[in-house]
CSV table of C-alpha atoms in Angstrom, one decimal:
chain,number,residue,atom,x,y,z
P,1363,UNK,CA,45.3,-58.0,27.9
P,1364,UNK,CA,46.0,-56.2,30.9
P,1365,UNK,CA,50.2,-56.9,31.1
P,1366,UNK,CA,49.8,-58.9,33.8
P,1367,UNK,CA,51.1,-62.4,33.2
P,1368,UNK,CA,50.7,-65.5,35.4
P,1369,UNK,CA,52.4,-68.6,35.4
P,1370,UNK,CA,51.3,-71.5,35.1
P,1371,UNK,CA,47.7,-71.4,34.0
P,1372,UNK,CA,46.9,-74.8,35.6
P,1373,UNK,CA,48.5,-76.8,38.2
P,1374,UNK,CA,47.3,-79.8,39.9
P,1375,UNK,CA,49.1,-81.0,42.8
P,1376,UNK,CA,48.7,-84.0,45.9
P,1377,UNK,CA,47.6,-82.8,49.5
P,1378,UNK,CA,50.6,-82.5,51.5
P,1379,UNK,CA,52.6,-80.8,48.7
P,1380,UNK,CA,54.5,-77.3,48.5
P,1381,UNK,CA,53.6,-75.2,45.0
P,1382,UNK,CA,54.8,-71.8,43.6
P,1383,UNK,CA,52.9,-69.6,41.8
P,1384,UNK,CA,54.7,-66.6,39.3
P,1385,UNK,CA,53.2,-63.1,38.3
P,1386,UNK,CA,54.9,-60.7,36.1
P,1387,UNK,CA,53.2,-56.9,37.0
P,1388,UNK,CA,52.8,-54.5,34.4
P,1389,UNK,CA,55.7,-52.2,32.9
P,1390,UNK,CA,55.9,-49.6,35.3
P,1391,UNK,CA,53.9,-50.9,38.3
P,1392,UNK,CA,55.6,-51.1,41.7
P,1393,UNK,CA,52.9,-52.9,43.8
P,1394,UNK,CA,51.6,-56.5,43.6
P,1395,UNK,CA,48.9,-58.1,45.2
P,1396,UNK,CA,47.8,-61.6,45.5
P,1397,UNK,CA,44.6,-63.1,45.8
P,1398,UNK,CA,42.1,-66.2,46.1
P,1399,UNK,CA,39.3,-66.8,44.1
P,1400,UNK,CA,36.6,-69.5,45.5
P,1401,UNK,CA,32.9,-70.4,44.1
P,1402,UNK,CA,31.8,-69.6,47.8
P,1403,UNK,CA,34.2,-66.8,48.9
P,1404,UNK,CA,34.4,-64.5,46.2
P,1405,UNK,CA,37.7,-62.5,45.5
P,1406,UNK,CA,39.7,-62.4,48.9
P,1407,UNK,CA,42.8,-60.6,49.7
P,1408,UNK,CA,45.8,-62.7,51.0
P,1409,UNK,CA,49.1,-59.7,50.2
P,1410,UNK,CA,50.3,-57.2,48.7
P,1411,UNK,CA,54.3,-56.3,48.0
P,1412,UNK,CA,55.5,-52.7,46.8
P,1413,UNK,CA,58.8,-52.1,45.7
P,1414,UNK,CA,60.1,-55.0,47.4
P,1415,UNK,CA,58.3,-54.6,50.6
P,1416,UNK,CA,55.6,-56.5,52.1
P,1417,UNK,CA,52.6,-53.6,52.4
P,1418,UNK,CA,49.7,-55.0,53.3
P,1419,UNK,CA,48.5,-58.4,54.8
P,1420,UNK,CA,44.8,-59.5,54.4
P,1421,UNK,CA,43.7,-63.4,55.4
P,1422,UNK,CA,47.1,-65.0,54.4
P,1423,UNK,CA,47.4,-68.8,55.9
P,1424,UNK,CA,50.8,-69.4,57.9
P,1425,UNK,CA,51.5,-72.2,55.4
P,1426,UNK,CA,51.5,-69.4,52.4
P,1427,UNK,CA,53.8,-66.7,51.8
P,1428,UNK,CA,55.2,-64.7,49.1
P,1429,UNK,CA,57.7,-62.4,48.3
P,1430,UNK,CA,58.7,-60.0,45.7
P,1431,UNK,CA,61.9,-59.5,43.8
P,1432,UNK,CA,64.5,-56.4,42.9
P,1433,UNK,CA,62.8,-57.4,38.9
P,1434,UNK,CA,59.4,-56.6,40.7
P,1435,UNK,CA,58.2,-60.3,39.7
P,1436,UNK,CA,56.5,-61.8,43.0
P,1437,UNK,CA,56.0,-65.5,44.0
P,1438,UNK,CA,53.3,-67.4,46.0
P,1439,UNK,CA,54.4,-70.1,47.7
P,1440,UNK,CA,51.8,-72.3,49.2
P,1441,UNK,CA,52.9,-75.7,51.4
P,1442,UNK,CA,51.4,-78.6,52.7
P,1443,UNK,CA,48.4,-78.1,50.5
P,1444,UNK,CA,44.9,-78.8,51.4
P,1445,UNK,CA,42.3,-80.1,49.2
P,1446,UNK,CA,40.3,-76.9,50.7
P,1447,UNK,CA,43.2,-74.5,49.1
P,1448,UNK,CA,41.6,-75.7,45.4
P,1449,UNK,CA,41.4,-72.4,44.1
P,1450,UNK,CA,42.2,-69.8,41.2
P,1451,UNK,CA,45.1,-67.7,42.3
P,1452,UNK,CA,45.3,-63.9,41.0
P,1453,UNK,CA,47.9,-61.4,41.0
P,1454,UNK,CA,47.4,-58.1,40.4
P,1455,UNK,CA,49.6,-54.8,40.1
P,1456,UNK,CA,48.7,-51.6,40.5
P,1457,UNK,CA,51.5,-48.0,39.9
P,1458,UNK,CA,50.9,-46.7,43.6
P,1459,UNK,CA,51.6,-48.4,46.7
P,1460,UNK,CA,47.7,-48.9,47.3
P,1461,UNK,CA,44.8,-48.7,45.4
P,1462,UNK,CA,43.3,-45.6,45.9
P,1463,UNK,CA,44.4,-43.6,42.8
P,1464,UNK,CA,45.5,-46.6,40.9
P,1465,UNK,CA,43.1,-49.4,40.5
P,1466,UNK,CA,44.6,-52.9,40.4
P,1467,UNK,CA,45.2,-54.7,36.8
P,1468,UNK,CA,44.6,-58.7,37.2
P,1469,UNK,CA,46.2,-61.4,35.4
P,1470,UNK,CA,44.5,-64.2,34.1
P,1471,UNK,CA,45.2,-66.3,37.5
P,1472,UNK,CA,46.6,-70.1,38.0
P,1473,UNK,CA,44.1,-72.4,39.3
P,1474,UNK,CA,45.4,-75.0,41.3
P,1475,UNK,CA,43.5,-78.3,41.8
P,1476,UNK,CA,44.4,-80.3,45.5
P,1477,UNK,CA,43.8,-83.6,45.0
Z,218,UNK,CA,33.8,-55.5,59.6
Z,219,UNK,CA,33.3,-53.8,55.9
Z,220,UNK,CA,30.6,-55.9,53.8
Z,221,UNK,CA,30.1,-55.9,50.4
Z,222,UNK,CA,26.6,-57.1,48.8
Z,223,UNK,CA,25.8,-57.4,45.2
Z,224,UNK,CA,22.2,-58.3,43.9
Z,225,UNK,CA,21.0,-59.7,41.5
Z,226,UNK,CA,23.0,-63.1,42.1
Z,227,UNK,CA,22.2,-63.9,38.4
Z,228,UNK,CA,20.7,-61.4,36.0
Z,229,UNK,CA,19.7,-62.6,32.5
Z,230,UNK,CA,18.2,-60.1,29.7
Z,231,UNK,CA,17.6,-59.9,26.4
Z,232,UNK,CA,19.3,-58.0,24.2
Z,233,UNK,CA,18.4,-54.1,24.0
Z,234,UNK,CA,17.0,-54.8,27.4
Z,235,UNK,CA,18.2,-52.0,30.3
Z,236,UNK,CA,19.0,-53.0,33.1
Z,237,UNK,CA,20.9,-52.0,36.7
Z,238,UNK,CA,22.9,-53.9,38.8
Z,239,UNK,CA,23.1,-53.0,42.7
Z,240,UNK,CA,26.3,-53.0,44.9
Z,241,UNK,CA,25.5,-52.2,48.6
Z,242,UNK,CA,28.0,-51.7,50.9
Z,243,UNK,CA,28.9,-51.2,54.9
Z,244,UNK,CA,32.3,-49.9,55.9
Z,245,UNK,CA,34.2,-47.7,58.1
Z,246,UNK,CA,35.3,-44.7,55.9
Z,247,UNK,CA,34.5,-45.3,52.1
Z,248,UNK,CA,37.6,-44.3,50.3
Z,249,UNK,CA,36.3,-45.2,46.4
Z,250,UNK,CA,34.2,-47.7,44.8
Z,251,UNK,CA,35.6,-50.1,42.2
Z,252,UNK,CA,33.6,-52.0,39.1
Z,253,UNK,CA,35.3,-54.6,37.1
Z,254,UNK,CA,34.4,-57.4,34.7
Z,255,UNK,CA,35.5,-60.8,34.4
Z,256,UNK,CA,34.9,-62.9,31.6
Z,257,UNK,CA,35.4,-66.6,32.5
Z,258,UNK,CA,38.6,-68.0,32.8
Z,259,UNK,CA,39.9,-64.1,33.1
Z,260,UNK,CA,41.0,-62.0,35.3
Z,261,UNK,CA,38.7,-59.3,36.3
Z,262,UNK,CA,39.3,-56.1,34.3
Z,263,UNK,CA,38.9,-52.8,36.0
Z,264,UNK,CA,35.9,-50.5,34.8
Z,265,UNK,CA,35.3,-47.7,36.9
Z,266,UNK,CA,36.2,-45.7,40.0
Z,267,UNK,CA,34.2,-43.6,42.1
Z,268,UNK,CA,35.4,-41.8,45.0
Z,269,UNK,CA,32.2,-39.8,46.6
Z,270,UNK,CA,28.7,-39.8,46.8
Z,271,UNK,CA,26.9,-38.5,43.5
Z,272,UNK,CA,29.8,-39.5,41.1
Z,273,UNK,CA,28.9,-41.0,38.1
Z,274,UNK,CA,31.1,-42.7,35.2
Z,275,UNK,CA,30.1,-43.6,31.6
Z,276,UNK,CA,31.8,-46.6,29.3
Z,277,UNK,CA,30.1,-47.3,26.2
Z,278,UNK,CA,26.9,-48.9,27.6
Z,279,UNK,CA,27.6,-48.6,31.1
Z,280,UNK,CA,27.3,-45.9,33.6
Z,281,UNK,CA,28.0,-46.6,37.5
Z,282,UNK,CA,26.5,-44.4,40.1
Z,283,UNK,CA,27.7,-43.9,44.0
Z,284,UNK,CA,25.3,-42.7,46.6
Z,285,UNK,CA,26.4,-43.1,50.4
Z,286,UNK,CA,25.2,-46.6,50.7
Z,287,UNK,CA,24.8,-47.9,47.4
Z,288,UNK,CA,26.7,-47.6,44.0
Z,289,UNK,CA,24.3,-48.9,40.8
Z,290,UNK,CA,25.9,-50.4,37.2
Z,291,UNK,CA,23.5,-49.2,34.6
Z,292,UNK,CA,23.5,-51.7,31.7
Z,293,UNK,CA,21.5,-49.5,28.6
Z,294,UNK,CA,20.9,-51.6,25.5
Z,295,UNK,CA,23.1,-54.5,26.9
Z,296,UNK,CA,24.6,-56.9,24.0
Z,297,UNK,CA,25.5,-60.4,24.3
Z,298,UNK,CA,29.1,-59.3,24.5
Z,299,UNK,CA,28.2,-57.5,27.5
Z,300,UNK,CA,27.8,-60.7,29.4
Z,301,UNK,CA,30.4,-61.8,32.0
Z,302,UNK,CA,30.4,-61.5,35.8
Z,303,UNK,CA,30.2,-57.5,36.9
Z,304,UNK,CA,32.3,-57.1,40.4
Z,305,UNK,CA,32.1,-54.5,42.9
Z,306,UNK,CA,34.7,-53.7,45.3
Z,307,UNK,CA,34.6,-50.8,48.2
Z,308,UNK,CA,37.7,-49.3,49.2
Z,309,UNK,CA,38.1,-48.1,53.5
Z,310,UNK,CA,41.1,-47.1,55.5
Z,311,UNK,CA,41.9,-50.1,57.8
Z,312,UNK,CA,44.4,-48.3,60.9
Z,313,UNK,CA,46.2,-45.6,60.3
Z,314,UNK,CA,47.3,-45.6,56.3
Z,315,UNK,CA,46.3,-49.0,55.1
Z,316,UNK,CA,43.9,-49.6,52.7
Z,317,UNK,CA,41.5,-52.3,53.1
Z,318,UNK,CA,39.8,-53.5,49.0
Z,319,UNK,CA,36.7,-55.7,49.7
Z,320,UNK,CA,34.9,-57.4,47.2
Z,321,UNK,CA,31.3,-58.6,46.5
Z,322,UNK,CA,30.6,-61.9,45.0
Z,323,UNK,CA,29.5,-60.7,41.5
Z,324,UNK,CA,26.8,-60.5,39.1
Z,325,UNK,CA,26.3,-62.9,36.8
Z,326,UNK,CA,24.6,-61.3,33.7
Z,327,UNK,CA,23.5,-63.4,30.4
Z,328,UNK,CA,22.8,-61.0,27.4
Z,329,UNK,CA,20.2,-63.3,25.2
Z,330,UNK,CA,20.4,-62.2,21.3
């Protein structure tokens, strides 16, 4: 278990809709980082919060966005979905505010089916 | 733009059967090499770092290797437990103090009993 905890596990949804997705870091972690998981893409960076701040931005859709909270606990929101956003959703946190002396610890994700 | 390529797609051994799996890489500045596993339906789950050239790291049955263009996951006497998807992700400086984590698209490795 890496302390990393995801909500929800599944979520299917319509085309056209607005969805939010939850992640709990780790104890003690002040960054989190979201990202997208397809077949065809592999793991891709959208964002990445620390301490409260948005830190980093990698290929983040307008229609997304996220934020993080004063608890640390961030949210993904993603509107009017596409069936082409069908996905699984991590989160990961990591201690530092980037990864190059601490590695990033991954939930289990949310995968979200457009239909 | 910083590329990451793993090879074998798919890998599938029998047990007690070594093996390596190759992560090749092209980027601007290599700040560390990451190696996770992810089971499926998991999240992946961090392995190893390596930060220069001629690093290696041990885990059990696994030891990963950096050289400047390549970093290697040696599997020795893999078990069927060691099966899962074996990710590699390079980490380079993107302007001024960002970091930039790219990932390859995995290995896919089957241990047979």
């Amino acid at each position: 278990d890496s302390g990393v905890t995801q909500t929800p596990k599944h979520l299917i949804t319509a085309t056209g809709q607005r969805v939010t997705l939850r992640c709990s870091p780790r104890s003690g972690d002040l960054s989190v980082y979201w990202y997208q998981q397809s077949l065809d893409q592999g793991l891709q960076f959208l964002i990445q919060y620390y301490n409260g701040e948005e830190r980093a931005k990698g290929n983040i859709l307008e229609r997304f966005s996220a934020q993080q909270f004063p608890d640390l606990h961030s949210e993904l929101n993603l509107s009017s979905l596409e069936l082409g956003d069908s996905a699984l959703y991590f989160c990961a946190s990591s201690v530092g505010w980037g990864p190059y002396n601490s590695p990033l610890h991954f939930g289990n994700g949310t995968r979200l089916t457009v239909t | 733009e910083d590329q990451v390529t793993q090879s074998p797609e798919a890998l599938r051994l029998q047990e007690g059967e070594s093996s390596s799996l190759n992560c090749s890489y092209t980027v601007s500045g290599l700040r560390g090499l990451f190696w996770y596993r992810q089971d499926p339906g998991k999240g992946p789950e961090f392995l190893f770092t390596l930060y220069s050239a001629g690093e290696e790291k041990e885990k059990e049955r696994l030891k990963a290797t950096l050289t400047k263009k390549e970093s290697f996951l040696h599997i020795t006497a893999p078990k069927p437990e060691d099966s899962a998807t074996y990710l590699c992700a390079v980490l380079s400086l993107s302007g001024g103090s960002n970091y930039k984590l790219t990932f390859g698209k995995g290995t896919l490795l089957t241990v047979n009993p």
